[in-house]
PDB file of C-alpha atoms and ligand atoms in Angstrom:
ATOM      1  CA  MET J 144      67.231-116.848   1.968  1.00 47.00           C
ATOM      2  CA  LYS J 145      68.864-120.207   2.756  1.00 58.00           C
ATOM      3  CA  LYS J 146      66.903-121.963   5.451  1.00 55.00           C
ATOM      4  CA  ASP J 147      68.188-123.722   8.507  1.00 64.00           C
ATOM      5  CA  ILE J 148      69.144-127.363   7.922  1.00 64.00           C
ATOM      6  CA  VAL J 149      66.748-128.552  10.669  1.00 63.00           C
ATOM      7  CA  ASP J 150      63.756-127.170   8.753  1.00 85.00           C
ATOM      8  CA  LEU J 151      65.229-128.717   5.649  1.00 91.00           C
ATOM      9  CA  GLN J 152      64.810-132.293   6.872  1.00 91.00           C
ATOM     10  CA  ASP J 153      61.009-131.784   7.118  1.00 93.00           C
ATOM     11  CA  LYS J 154      60.971-129.897   3.859  1.00 94.00           C
ATOM     12  CA  LEU J 155      62.671-132.759   1.980  1.00 96.00           C
ATOM     13  CA  GLN J 156      60.125-135.213   3.338  1.00 95.00           C
ATOM     14  CA  ALA J 157      57.287-132.951   2.200  1.00 95.00           C
ATOM     15  CA  LEU J 158      58.821-132.556  -1.261  1.00 95.00           C
ATOM     16  CA  LEU J 159      59.000-136.335  -1.698  1.00 95.00           C
ATOM     17  CA  LEU J 160      55.278-136.603  -0.929  1.00 94.00           C
ATOM     18  CA  ILE J 161      54.434-133.907  -3.450  1.00 94.00           C
ATOM     19  CA  GLN J 162      56.276-135.908  -6.122  1.00 92.00           C
ATOM     20  CA  GLN J 163      54.552-139.190  -5.258  1.00 89.00           C
ATOM     21  CA  ASP J 164      52.286-139.212  -8.311  1.00 88.00           C
ATOM     22  CA  ASN J 165      55.316-138.824 -10.566  1.00 89.00           C
ATOM     23  CA  TYR J 166      57.347-141.715  -9.120  1.00 85.00           C
ATOM     24  CA  THR J 167      56.770-143.949 -12.116  1.00 82.00           C
ATOM     25  CA  GLN J 168      56.807-141.312 -14.850  1.00 92.00           C
ATOM     26  CA  GLY J 169      59.604-141.944 -17.307  1.00 95.00           C
ATOM     27  CA  LYS J 170      61.432-145.150 -18.087  1.00 95.00           C
ATOM     28  CA  VAL J 171      64.184-146.982 -16.204  1.00 96.00           C
ATOM     29  CA  ALA J 172      67.335-147.322 -18.378  1.00 94.00           C
ATOM     30  CA  ASP J 173      67.426-150.787 -19.910  1.00 91.00           C
ATOM     31  CA  TYR J 174      70.188-150.472 -22.518  1.00 90.00           C
ATOM     32  CA  ILE J 175      72.423-151.653 -19.670  1.00 91.00           C
ATOM     33  CA  PRO J 176      70.294-154.686 -18.690  1.00 92.00           C
ATOM     34  CA  ALA J 177      71.410-154.788 -15.036  1.00 92.00           C
ATOM     35  CA  LEU J 178      69.992-151.290 -14.514  1.00 93.00           C
ATOM     36  CA  ALA J 179      66.541-152.440 -15.624  1.00 94.00           C
ATOM     37  CA  ASN J 180      66.240-154.620 -12.498  1.00 90.00           C
ATOM     38  CA  VAL J 181      65.979-151.633 -10.163  1.00 94.00           C
ATOM     39  CA  LYS J 182      62.576-150.927  -8.595  1.00 94.00           C
ATOM     40  CA  PRO J 183      61.253-147.785 -10.318  1.00 94.00           C
ATOM     41  CA  ASP J 184      59.462-146.310  -7.310  1.00 94.00           C
ATOM     42  CA  LEU J 185      62.515-145.925  -5.058  1.00 96.00           C
ATOM     43  CA  VAL J 186      63.189-142.250  -4.333  1.00 97.00           C
ATOM     44  CA  GLY J 187      65.808-140.562  -2.189  1.00 97.00           C
ATOM     45  CA  ILE J 188      67.124-137.082  -1.543  1.00 98.00           C
ATOM     46  CA  SER J 189      69.981-135.776   0.546  1.00 98.00           C
ATOM     47  CA  VAL J 190      71.479-132.354   1.153  1.00 98.00           C
ATOM     48  CA  ALA J 191      74.976-131.918   2.597  1.00 97.00           C
ATOM     49  CA  THR J 192      76.167-128.471   3.598  1.00 97.00           C
ATOM     50  CA  ILE J 193      79.701-127.138   3.853  1.00 97.00           C
ATOM     51  CA  ASP J 194      79.274-126.635   7.594  1.00 96.00           C
ATOM     52  CA  GLY J 195      79.271-130.425   7.903  1.00 93.00           C
ATOM     53  CA  LYS J 196      75.548-131.223   8.196  1.00 94.00           C
ATOM     54  CA  VAL J 197      73.824-133.910   6.146  1.00 96.00           C
ATOM     55  CA  VAL J 198      70.068-134.498   5.980  1.00 97.00           C
ATOM     56  CA  GLY J 199      67.958-136.757   3.820  1.00 97.00           C
ATOM     57  CA  ALA J 200      64.568-138.285   3.139  1.00 97.00           C
ATOM     58  CA  GLY J 201      63.264-141.451   1.509  1.00 97.00           C
ATOM     59  CA  GLU J 202      65.873-143.956   0.309  1.00 97.00           C
ATOM     60  CA  TYR J 203      68.753-141.552   0.750  1.00 98.00           C
ATOM     61  CA  GLN J 204      70.981-144.175   2.341  1.00 98.00           C
ATOM     62  CA  ARG J 205      70.393-146.858  -0.285  1.00 98.00           C
ATOM     63  CA  SER J 206      73.145-147.393  -2.871  1.00 98.00           C
ATOM     64  CA  PHE J 207      72.428-147.056  -6.573  1.00 98.00           C
ATOM     65  CA  SER J 208      74.515-147.123  -9.741  1.00 98.00           C
ATOM     66  CA  ILE J 209      76.180-143.712 -10.009  1.00 98.00           C
ATOM     67  CA  GLN J 210      76.843-144.084 -13.770  1.00 98.00           C
ATOM     68  CA  SER J 211      77.703-140.723 -15.328  1.00 98.00           C
ATOM     69  CA  ILE J 212      78.018-138.971 -11.983  1.00 98.00           C
ATOM     70  CA  SER J 213      81.367-140.808 -11.859  1.00 98.00           C
ATOM     71  CA  LYS J 214      82.495-138.498 -14.684  1.00 98.00           C
ATOM     72  CA  VAL J 215      82.813-135.689 -12.140  1.00 98.00           C
ATOM     73  CA  PHE J 216      85.290-137.635  -9.991  1.00 98.00           C
ATOM     74  CA  GLY J 217      87.226-138.770 -13.067  1.00 98.00           C
ATOM     75  CA  LEU J 218      87.491-135.233 -14.392  1.00 98.00           C
ATOM     76  CA  VAL J 219      88.899-133.935 -11.100  1.00 98.00           C
ATOM     77  CA  MET J 220      91.442-136.772 -10.976  1.00 98.00           C
ATOM     78  CA  ALA J 221      92.567-136.114 -14.550  1.00 98.00           C
ATOM     79  CA  MET J 222      92.844-132.346 -14.001  1.00 98.00           C
ATOM     80  CA  ASN J 223      94.942-132.970 -10.908  1.00 98.00           C
ATOM     81  CA  ARG J 224      97.132-135.462 -12.733  1.00 98.00           C
ATOM     82  CA  ILE J 225      97.929-133.825 -16.073  1.00 98.00           C
ATOM     83  CA  GLY J 226      96.932-130.189 -15.534  1.00 98.00           C
ATOM     84  CA  ASP J 227      95.949-127.943 -18.407  1.00 97.00           C
ATOM     85  CA  SER J 228      97.246-130.317 -21.085  1.00 98.00           C
ATOM     86  CA  LEU J 229      93.906-132.115 -20.654  1.00 98.00           C
ATOM     87  CA  TRP J 230      92.222-129.268 -22.532  1.00 98.00           C
ATOM     88  CA  GLN J 231      94.191-130.014 -25.670  1.00 98.00           C
ATOM     89  CA  ARG J 232      92.451-133.382 -25.878  1.00 98.00           C
ATOM     90  CA  VAL J 233      88.912-132.509 -24.806  1.00 98.00           C
ATOM     91  CA  ARG J 234      86.958-129.273 -25.087  1.00 98.00           C
ATOM     92  CA  MET J 235      84.607-127.478 -22.676  1.00 97.00           C
ATOM     93  CA  GLU J 236      81.644-126.773 -24.935  1.00 97.00           C
ATOM     94  CA  PRO J 237      78.090-128.130 -24.737  1.00 96.00           C
ATOM     95  CA  SER J 238      77.592-130.804 -27.371  1.00 93.00           C
ATOM     96  CA  GLY J 239      73.950-130.210 -28.290  1.00 91.00           C
ATOM     97  CA  GLN J 240      73.829-133.961 -28.957  1.00 90.00           C
ATOM     98  CA  PRO J 241      72.742-137.018 -26.972  1.00 89.00           C
ATOM     99  CA  PHE J 242      75.333-138.108 -24.379  1.00 88.00           C
ATOM    100  CA  ASN J 243      76.389-141.180 -26.331  1.00 90.00           C
ATOM    101  CA  SER J 244      76.392-139.635 -29.819  1.00 91.00           C
ATOM    102  CA  ILE J 245      79.256-140.449 -32.200  1.00 96.00           C
ATOM    103  CA  ILE J 246      78.339-138.136 -35.090  1.00 95.00           C
ATOM    104  CA  GLN J 247      80.021-134.969 -33.832  1.00 95.00           C
ATOM    105  CA  LEU J 248      83.150-136.877 -32.813  1.00 97.00           C
ATOM    106  CA  GLU J 249      83.978-137.750 -36.392  1.00 96.00           C
ATOM    107  CA  TRP J 250      83.691-134.285 -37.854  1.00 95.00           C
ATOM    108  CA  GLU J 251      85.545-132.812 -34.868  1.00 96.00           C
ATOM    109  CA  LYS J 252      88.440-135.214 -35.480  1.00 97.00           C
ATOM    110  CA  GLY J 253      88.236-137.300 -32.328  1.00 98.00           C
ATOM    111  CA  ILE J 254      88.267-134.365 -29.873  1.00 98.00           C
ATOM    112  CA  PRO J 255      85.198-134.729 -27.601  1.00 98.00           C
ATOM    113  CA  ARG J 256      83.094-131.624 -26.963  1.00 97.00           C
ATOM    114  CA  ASN J 257      83.368-131.915 -23.180  1.00 98.00           C
ATOM    115  CA  PRO J 258      84.435-134.378 -20.462  1.00 98.00           C
ATOM    116  CA  VAL J 259      80.914-135.307 -19.329  1.00 97.00           C
ATOM    117  CA  ILE J 260      79.531-136.799 -22.534  1.00 97.00           C
ATOM    118  CA  ASN J 261      80.529-140.435 -23.020  1.00 97.00           C
ATOM    119  CA  ALA J 262      83.307-139.709 -25.530  1.00 98.00           C
ATOM    120  CA  GLY J 263      84.836-137.142 -23.166  1.00 98.00           C
ATOM    121  CA  ALA J 264      84.603-139.430 -20.159  1.00 98.00           C
ATOM    122  CA  ILE J 265      86.237-142.253 -22.132  1.00 98.00           C
ATOM    123  CA  LEU J 266      89.028-139.819 -23.028  1.00 98.00           C
ATOM    124  CA  VAL J 267      89.384-138.971 -19.331  1.00 98.00           C
ATOM    125  CA  SER J 268      89.423-142.711 -18.577  1.00 98.00           C
ATOM    126  CA  ASP J 269      92.328-143.007 -21.026  1.00 98.00           C
ATOM    127  CA  VAL J 270      94.196-140.280 -19.126  1.00 98.00           C
ATOM    128  CA  LEU J 271      93.639-142.126 -15.849  1.00 98.00           C
ATOM    129  CA  THR J 272      94.536-145.519 -17.317  1.00 98.00           C
ATOM    130  CA  SER J 273      97.739-144.089 -18.804  1.00 98.00           C
ATOM    131  CA  HIS J 274      98.820-142.051 -15.775  1.00 98.00           C
ATOM    132  CA  PHE J 275      98.008-144.336 -12.841  1.00 98.00           C
ATOM    133  CA  SER J 276      99.587-147.762 -12.432  1.00 97.00           C
ATOM    134  CA  ALA J 277      96.233-149.054 -11.102  1.00 98.00           C
ATOM    135  CA  SER J 278      93.618-146.541 -12.219  1.00 98.00           C
ATOM    136  CA  LYS J 279      90.544-148.439 -11.001  1.00 98.00           C
ATOM    137  CA  LEU J 280      91.972-148.770  -7.516  1.00 98.00           C
ATOM    138  CA  ALA J 281      93.057-145.127  -7.538  1.00 98.00           C
ATOM    139  CA  PHE J 282      89.530-144.129  -8.566  1.00 98.00           C
ATOM    140  CA  ILE J 283      87.642-146.077  -5.924  1.00 98.00           C
ATOM    141  CA  THR J 284      90.150-144.988  -3.278  1.00 98.00           C
ATOM    142  CA  PHE J 285      89.583-141.347  -4.250  1.00 98.00           C
ATOM    143  CA  VAL J 286      85.800-141.756  -4.017  1.00 98.00           C
ATOM    144  CA  ARG J 287      85.961-143.636  -0.696  1.00 98.00           C
ATOM    145  CA  LYS J 288      88.148-140.932   0.819  1.00 98.00           C
ATOM    146  CA  LEU J 289      85.799-138.175  -0.338  1.00 98.00           C
ATOM    147  CA  ALA J 290      82.751-139.989   0.997  1.00 98.00           C
ATOM    148  CA  GLY J 291      84.569-141.011   4.187  1.00 97.00           C
ATOM    149  CA  ASN J 292      83.430-144.588   3.637  1.00 97.00           C
ATOM    150  CA  ASP J 293      85.638-147.584   2.817  1.00 98.00           C
ATOM    151  CA  ASN J 294      82.680-149.826   2.012  1.00 97.00           C
ATOM    152  CA  ILE J 295      81.831-148.182  -1.296  1.00 98.00           C
ATOM    153  CA  ARG J 296      82.013-150.858  -4.004  1.00 98.00           C
ATOM    154  CA  VAL J 297      81.763-151.506  -7.722  1.00 98.00           C
ATOM    155  CA  ASP J 298      78.563-153.411  -8.583  1.00 98.00           C
ATOM    156  CA  ASN J 299      79.930-156.336 -10.561  1.00 97.00           C
ATOM    157  CA  ASP J 300      76.575-157.216 -12.186  1.00 96.00           C
ATOM    158  CA  VAL J 301      76.327-153.706 -13.599  1.00 97.00           C
ATOM    159  CA  TYR J 302      79.973-153.822 -14.682  1.00 98.00           C
ATOM    160  CA  GLN J 303      79.497-157.124 -16.558  1.00 97.00           C
ATOM    161  CA  SER J 304      76.301-155.815 -18.105  1.00 96.00           C
ATOM    162  CA  GLU J 305      78.042-152.651 -19.347  1.00 96.00           C
ATOM    163  CA  LEU J 306      80.929-154.668 -20.701  1.00 95.00           C
ATOM    164  CA  THR J 307      78.704-156.973 -22.730  1.00 95.00           C
ATOM    165  CA  HIS J 308      76.488-154.140 -24.005  1.00 95.00           C
ATOM    166  CA  GLY J 309      79.194-151.541 -24.496  1.00 95.00           C
ATOM    167  CA  ASN J 310      79.639-151.578 -28.269  1.00 97.00           C
ATOM    168  CA  GLY J 311      78.564-147.966 -28.668  1.00 97.00           C
ATOM    169  CA  ASN J 312      81.145-146.832 -26.130  1.00 97.00           C
ATOM    170  CA  ALA J 313      83.763-149.062 -27.787  1.00 98.00           C
ATOM    171  CA  ALA J 314      82.975-147.357 -31.105  1.00 98.00           C
ATOM    172  CA  LEU J 315      83.598-143.936 -29.523  1.00 98.00           C
ATOM    173  CA  ALA J 316      86.908-145.149 -28.105  1.00 98.00           C
ATOM    174  CA  TYR J 317      88.127-146.690 -31.378  1.00 98.00           C
ATOM    175  CA  LEU J 318      87.153-143.596 -33.330  1.00 98.00           C
ATOM    176  CA  MET J 319      89.161-141.393 -30.943  1.00 98.00           C
ATOM    177  CA  LYS J 320      92.077-143.835 -31.173  1.00 98.00           C
ATOM    178  CA  SER J 321      91.975-143.624 -34.976  1.00 98.00           C
ATOM    179  CA  PHE J 322      92.516-139.862 -34.607  1.00 98.00           C
ATOM    180  CA  GLY J 323      95.418-140.469 -32.196  1.00 98.00           C
ATOM    181  CA  ASN J 324      93.539-139.132 -29.171  1.00 98.00           C
ATOM    182  CA  ILE J 325      93.645-142.333 -27.062  1.00 98.00           C
ATOM    183  CA  GLU J 326      96.970-143.552 -25.678  1.00 98.00           C
ATOM    184  CA  ALA J 327      96.247-146.785 -23.825  1.00 98.00           C
ATOM    185  CA  GLU J 328      94.795-150.025 -25.170  1.00 98.00           C
ATOM    186  CA  ILE J 329      91.037-149.741 -25.743  1.00 98.00           C
ATOM    187  CA  PRO J 330      89.959-152.769 -23.642  1.00 98.00           C
ATOM    188  CA  GLU J 331      91.866-151.330 -20.685  1.00 98.00           C
ATOM    189  CA  VAL J 332      90.314-147.869 -21.154  1.00 98.00           C
ATOM    190  CA  LEU J 333      86.787-149.274 -21.449  1.00 98.00           C
ATOM    191  CA  SER J 334      87.304-151.512 -18.443  1.00 98.00           C
ATOM    192  CA  HIS J 335      88.259-148.442 -16.420  1.00 98.00           C
ATOM    193  CA  TYR J 336      85.280-146.449 -17.742  1.00 98.00           C
ATOM    194  CA  PHE J 337      82.736-149.212 -17.043  1.00 98.00           C
ATOM    195  CA  THR J 338      84.225-149.759 -13.581  1.00 98.00           C
ATOM    196  CA  GLN J 339      83.794-146.150 -12.547  1.00 98.00           C
ATOM    197  CA  CYS J 340      80.233-146.061 -13.964  1.00 98.00           C
ATOM    198  CA  SER J 341      79.387-149.222 -11.977  1.00 98.00           C
ATOM    199  CA  ILE J 342      80.249-147.799  -8.568  1.00 98.00           C
ATOM    200  CA  ALA J 343      77.268-147.914  -6.212  1.00 98.00           C
ATOM    201  CA  MET J 344      76.722-145.051  -3.768  1.00 98.00           C
ATOM    202  CA  SER J 345      73.854-143.500  -1.848  1.00 98.00           C
ATOM    203  CA  CYS J 346      72.514-139.940  -2.129  1.00 98.00           C
ATOM    204  CA  GLN J 347      74.035-139.196   1.244  1.00 98.00           C
ATOM    205  CA  GLN J 348      77.486-140.438   0.217  1.00 98.00           C
ATOM    206  CA  LEU J 349      77.409-138.596  -3.104  1.00 98.00           C
ATOM    207  CA  ALA J 350      76.290-135.313  -1.561  1.00 98.00           C
ATOM    208  CA  LYS J 351      79.046-135.523   1.035  1.00 98.00           C
ATOM    209  CA  SER J 352      81.754-136.581  -1.390  1.00 98.00           C
ATOM    210  CA  LEU J 353      81.237-133.611  -3.729  1.00 98.00           C
ATOM    211  CA  LEU J 354      81.206-130.885  -1.090  1.00 98.00           C
ATOM    212  CA  PHE J 355      84.651-129.722  -2.186  1.00 98.00           C
ATOM    213  CA  LEU J 356      83.060-128.391  -5.380  1.00 98.00           C
ATOM    214  CA  ALA J 357      80.844-126.133  -3.250  1.00 98.00           C
ATOM    215  CA  ASN J 358      83.837-125.013  -1.202  1.00 98.00           C
ATOM    216  CA  LYS J 359      86.454-123.811  -3.708  1.00 98.00           C
ATOM    217  CA  GLY J 360      88.130-127.228  -3.949  1.00 98.00           C
ATOM    218  CA  VAL J 361      88.587-127.834  -0.211  1.00 98.00           C
ATOM    219  CA  ASP J 362      86.780-130.706   1.505  1.00 98.00           C
ATOM    220  CA  PRO J 363      85.034-128.818   4.324  1.00 98.00           C
ATOM    221  CA  ILE J 364      84.994-131.885   6.570  1.00 95.00           C
ATOM    222  CA  THR J 365      88.667-132.895   6.396  1.00 96.00           C
ATOM    223  CA  GLN J 366      89.968-129.454   5.313  1.00 97.00           C
ATOM    224  CA  LYS J 367      92.010-131.233   2.615  1.00 98.00           C
ATOM    225  CA  THR J 368      92.504-129.563  -0.754  1.00 98.00           C
ATOM    226  CA  ILE J 369      90.960-131.871  -3.361  1.00 98.00           C
ATOM    227  CA  CYS J 370      91.574-129.550  -6.311  1.00 98.00           C
ATOM    228  CA  THR J 371      92.460-125.909  -6.828  1.00 98.00           C
ATOM    229  CA  ALA J 372      89.754-123.251  -6.518  1.00 98.00           C
ATOM    230  CA  ARG J 373      90.267-122.557 -10.210  1.00 98.00           C
ATOM    231  CA  ASP J 374      89.599-126.171 -11.125  1.00 98.00           C
ATOM    232  CA  ALA J 375      86.531-126.361  -8.852  1.00 98.00           C
ATOM    233  CA  HIS J 376      85.239-123.323 -10.733  1.00 98.00           C
ATOM    234  CA  ARG J 377      85.978-125.034 -14.045  1.00 98.00           C
ATOM    235  CA  VAL J 378      84.221-128.273 -13.086  1.00 98.00           C
ATOM    236  CA  ASN J 379      81.172-126.314 -11.926  1.00 98.00           C
ATOM    237  CA  ALA J 380      81.188-124.354 -15.190  1.00 98.00           C
ATOM    238  CA  ILE J 381      81.231-127.564 -17.233  1.00 98.00           C
ATOM    239  CA  LEU J 382      78.460-129.058 -15.109  1.00 98.00           C
ATOM    240  CA  SER J 383      76.383-125.890 -15.595  1.00 98.00           C
ATOM    241  CA  THR J 384      76.669-126.009 -19.364  1.00 97.00           C
ATOM    242  CA  SER J 385      76.807-129.771 -20.045  1.00 97.00           C
ATOM    243  CA  GLY J 386      76.039-131.830 -16.931  1.00 98.00           C
ATOM    244  CA  MET J 387      72.371-132.578 -17.655  1.00 97.00           C
ATOM    245  CA  TYR J 388      72.954-134.093 -21.077  1.00 93.00           C
ATOM    246  CA  ASP J 389      71.164-132.315 -23.894  1.00 93.00           C
ATOM    247  CA  GLN J 390      68.774-130.718 -21.404  1.00 96.00           C
ATOM    248  CA  SER J 391      71.497-128.633 -19.734  1.00 97.00           C
ATOM    249  CA  GLY J 392      70.248-125.362 -21.197  1.00 97.00           C
ATOM    250  CA  GLU J 393      66.727-125.959 -19.919  1.00 97.00           C
ATOM    251  CA  PHE J 394      68.063-126.983 -16.511  1.00 98.00           C
ATOM    252  CA  ALA J 395      70.146-123.788 -16.260  1.00 97.00           C
ATOM    253  CA  PHE J 396      67.127-121.798 -17.408  1.00 97.00           C
ATOM    254  CA  SER J 397      64.741-123.277 -14.866  1.00 96.00           C
ATOM    255  CA  VAL J 398      66.976-124.302 -11.921  1.00 98.00           C
ATOM    256  CA  GLY J 399      70.355-122.591 -12.246  1.00 98.00           C
ATOM    257  CA  LEU J 400      72.830-124.948 -10.579  1.00 98.00           C
ATOM    258  CA  PRO J 401      75.872-126.902 -11.788  1.00 98.00           C
ATOM    259  CA  ALA J 402      74.550-130.480 -11.927  1.00 98.00           C
ATOM    260  CA  LYS J 403      75.274-133.950 -13.227  1.00 98.00           C
ATOM    261  CA  SER J 404      72.911-136.796 -13.794  1.00 97.00           C
ATOM    262  CA  GLY J 405      73.469-140.478 -14.482  1.00 97.00           C
ATOM    263  CA  VAL J 406      71.335-143.092 -16.200  1.00 96.00           C
ATOM    264  CA  GLY J 407      71.073-144.929 -12.854  1.00 97.00           C
ATOM    265  CA  GLY J 408      68.608-142.156 -11.907  1.00 98.00           C
ATOM    266  CA  GLY J 409      70.922-140.048  -9.748  1.00 98.00           C
ATOM    267  CA  VAL J 410      71.311-136.274  -9.964  1.00 98.00           C
ATOM    268  CA  ILE J 411      73.853-134.186  -8.068  1.00 98.00           C
ATOM    269  CA  ALA J 412      73.646-130.398  -7.934  1.00 98.00           C
ATOM    270  CA  VAL J 413      76.377-128.172  -6.515  1.00 98.00           C
ATOM    271  CA  VAL J 414      75.447-124.983  -4.675  1.00 98.00           C
ATOM    272  CA  PRO J 415      78.699-122.996  -4.415  1.00 98.00           C
ATOM    273  CA  GLY J 416      79.217-121.651  -0.902  1.00 98.00           C
ATOM    274  CA  TYR J 417      76.376-123.765   0.492  1.00 97.00           C
ATOM    275  CA  GLY J 418      76.484-127.505  -0.226  1.00 98.00           C
ATOM    276  CA  VAL J 419      75.412-130.331  -2.514  1.00 98.00           C
ATOM    277  CA  ILE J 420      71.965-131.771  -3.292  1.00 98.00           C
ATOM    278  CA  CYS J 421      71.715-135.378  -4.446  1.00 98.00           C
ATOM    279  CA  THR J 422      68.509-137.061  -5.603  1.00 98.00           C
ATOM    280  CA  TRP J 423      67.727-140.543  -6.871  1.00 98.00           C
ATOM    281  CA  SER J 424      64.724-141.913  -8.737  1.00 97.00           C
ATOM    282  CA  PRO J 425      65.377-144.459 -11.532  1.00 97.00           C
ATOM    283  CA  PRO J 426      62.803-143.569 -14.242  1.00 97.00           C
ATOM    284  CA  LEU J 427      64.361-141.269 -16.864  1.00 97.00           C
ATOM    285  CA  ASN J 428      62.975-138.813 -19.395  1.00 96.00           C
ATOM    286  CA  SER J 429      63.909-138.937 -23.077  1.00 95.00           C
ATOM    287  CA  PHE J 430      67.172-137.040 -22.416  1.00 94.00           C
ATOM    288  CA  GLY J 431      68.313-139.642 -19.854  1.00 94.00           C
ATOM    289  CA  ASN J 432      67.615-137.444 -16.813  1.00 97.00           C
ATOM    290  CA  SER J 433      65.658-138.687 -13.798  1.00 97.00           C
ATOM    291  CA  VAL J 434      62.161-137.175 -13.959  1.00 97.00           C
ATOM    292  CA  VAL J 435      61.523-136.999 -10.218  1.00 97.00           C
ATOM    293  CA  GLY J 436      65.178-136.336  -9.426  1.00 97.00           C
ATOM    294  CA  MET J 437      65.139-133.196 -11.548  1.00 97.00           C
ATOM    295  CA  ASN J 438      61.819-132.084 -10.069  1.00 97.00           C
ATOM    296  CA  LEU J 439      63.200-132.522  -6.565  1.00 97.00           C
ATOM    297  CA  VAL J 440      66.391-130.566  -7.245  1.00 98.00           C
ATOM    298  CA  ALA J 441      64.283-127.847  -8.848  1.00 97.00           C
ATOM    299  CA  SER J 442      61.966-127.666  -5.807  1.00 96.00           C
ATOM    300  CA  VAL J 443      64.799-127.492  -3.271  1.00 96.00           C
ATOM    301  CA  ALA J 444      66.592-124.834  -5.317  1.00 96.00           C
ATOM    302  CA  GLU J 445      63.396-122.826  -5.627  1.00 95.00           C
ATOM    303  CA  GLU J 446      62.395-123.171  -1.944  1.00 92.00           C
ATOM    304  CA  LEU J 447      65.830-122.136  -0.708  1.00 93.00           C
ATOM    305  CA  GLY J 448      66.632-119.604  -3.424  1.00 95.00           C
ATOM    306  CA  LEU J 449      69.799-121.422  -4.458  1.00 97.00           C
ATOM    307  CA  SER J 450      70.170-120.544  -8.150  1.00 97.00           C
ATOM    308  CA  ILE J 451      73.647-119.258  -8.979  1.00 97.00           C
ATOM    309  CA  TYR J 452      72.095-116.776 -11.405  1.00 96.00           C
ATOM    310  CA  HIS J 453      70.183-114.782  -8.799  1.00 88.00           C
TER     311      HIS J 453
HETATM  312  N1  LIG F  37      77.704-146.240 -18.362  1.00 54.73           N
HETATM  313  C1  LIG F  37      76.783-145.425 -19.073  1.00 54.73           C
HETATM  314  C2  LIG F  37      77.126-145.426 -20.556  1.00 54.73           C
HETATM  315  O1  LIG F  37      78.257-145.424 -20.876  1.00 54.73           O
HETATM  316  C3  LIG F  37      76.828-144.051 -18.512  1.00 54.73           C
HETATM  317  C4  LIG F  37      75.831-143.165 -19.173  1.00 54.73           C
HETATM  318  C5  LIG F  37      75.256-142.128 -18.288  1.00 54.73           C
HETATM  319  O2  LIG F  37      74.997-142.307 -17.100  1.00 54.73           O
HETATM  320  O3  LIG F  37      75.022-141.055 -18.854  1.00 54.73           O
HETATM  321  O4  LIG F  37      76.290-145.441 -21.400  1.00 54.73           O
END
């Protein structure tokens, strides 16, 4: 039974307290040096519902690096722009590999397993770079509109840090290009990819901006169609099978919601027909998922009976 949103505010606060002993479990991502500067004990949670209510607890209004959560926005933009031809260049299967792995990409001839591992998101970045005259501006404008906030920005320190430590991502891009699966120039594609990963948003903004995925593609606040119901279904399906890196199976098994995490410590989870949960806590487990963030999503889903598999 889904509880009233007023009770939820108190519930979120209580859940944060329960997690207090875990706040520093895990390790803050440091392979992008700018991310290592974040205080590890910051924790936030927000829930936005399709009837227009937003609640939160802890640091839910503080911006953090959205990192791979940006892959969700990019995927929707690319689906809208080039339609089903996208699926000739990227697949929709779980990879069973770490998010930044290159091994599979070679034997699968430069076709990424799905759009939410790094190779797939770089491919999507190529689509955006090739099909928008100013893809970075188009991206941030899309996100600002969804969040209803024109102040959302790219964190330039994170961007520079990604650029100077992005050799692994460059290798993925060049390998795909060698198979003819990247159209634009690599530096341009990577610049787009690192820009979208470096956007800073709060839990509240993220939860609000992804409500259309819980509402068959329609933003419940503005009533604008962001994508078709079919594509909202497809994004949710991909997030269910691949959104939590190589821990997606376990997450489906224990929580049962389409979700996406980022190495900045954010997790978003879509509850079709209800709303979006967003959590943030920087320390990550060995898969790259926020330890406390996952626990919090799991607790909310359990408390409110939100699993899509019920
Ligand atoms: N910018 C990060 C990278 O490319 C994103 C990774 C993530 O959040 O999963 O490594």
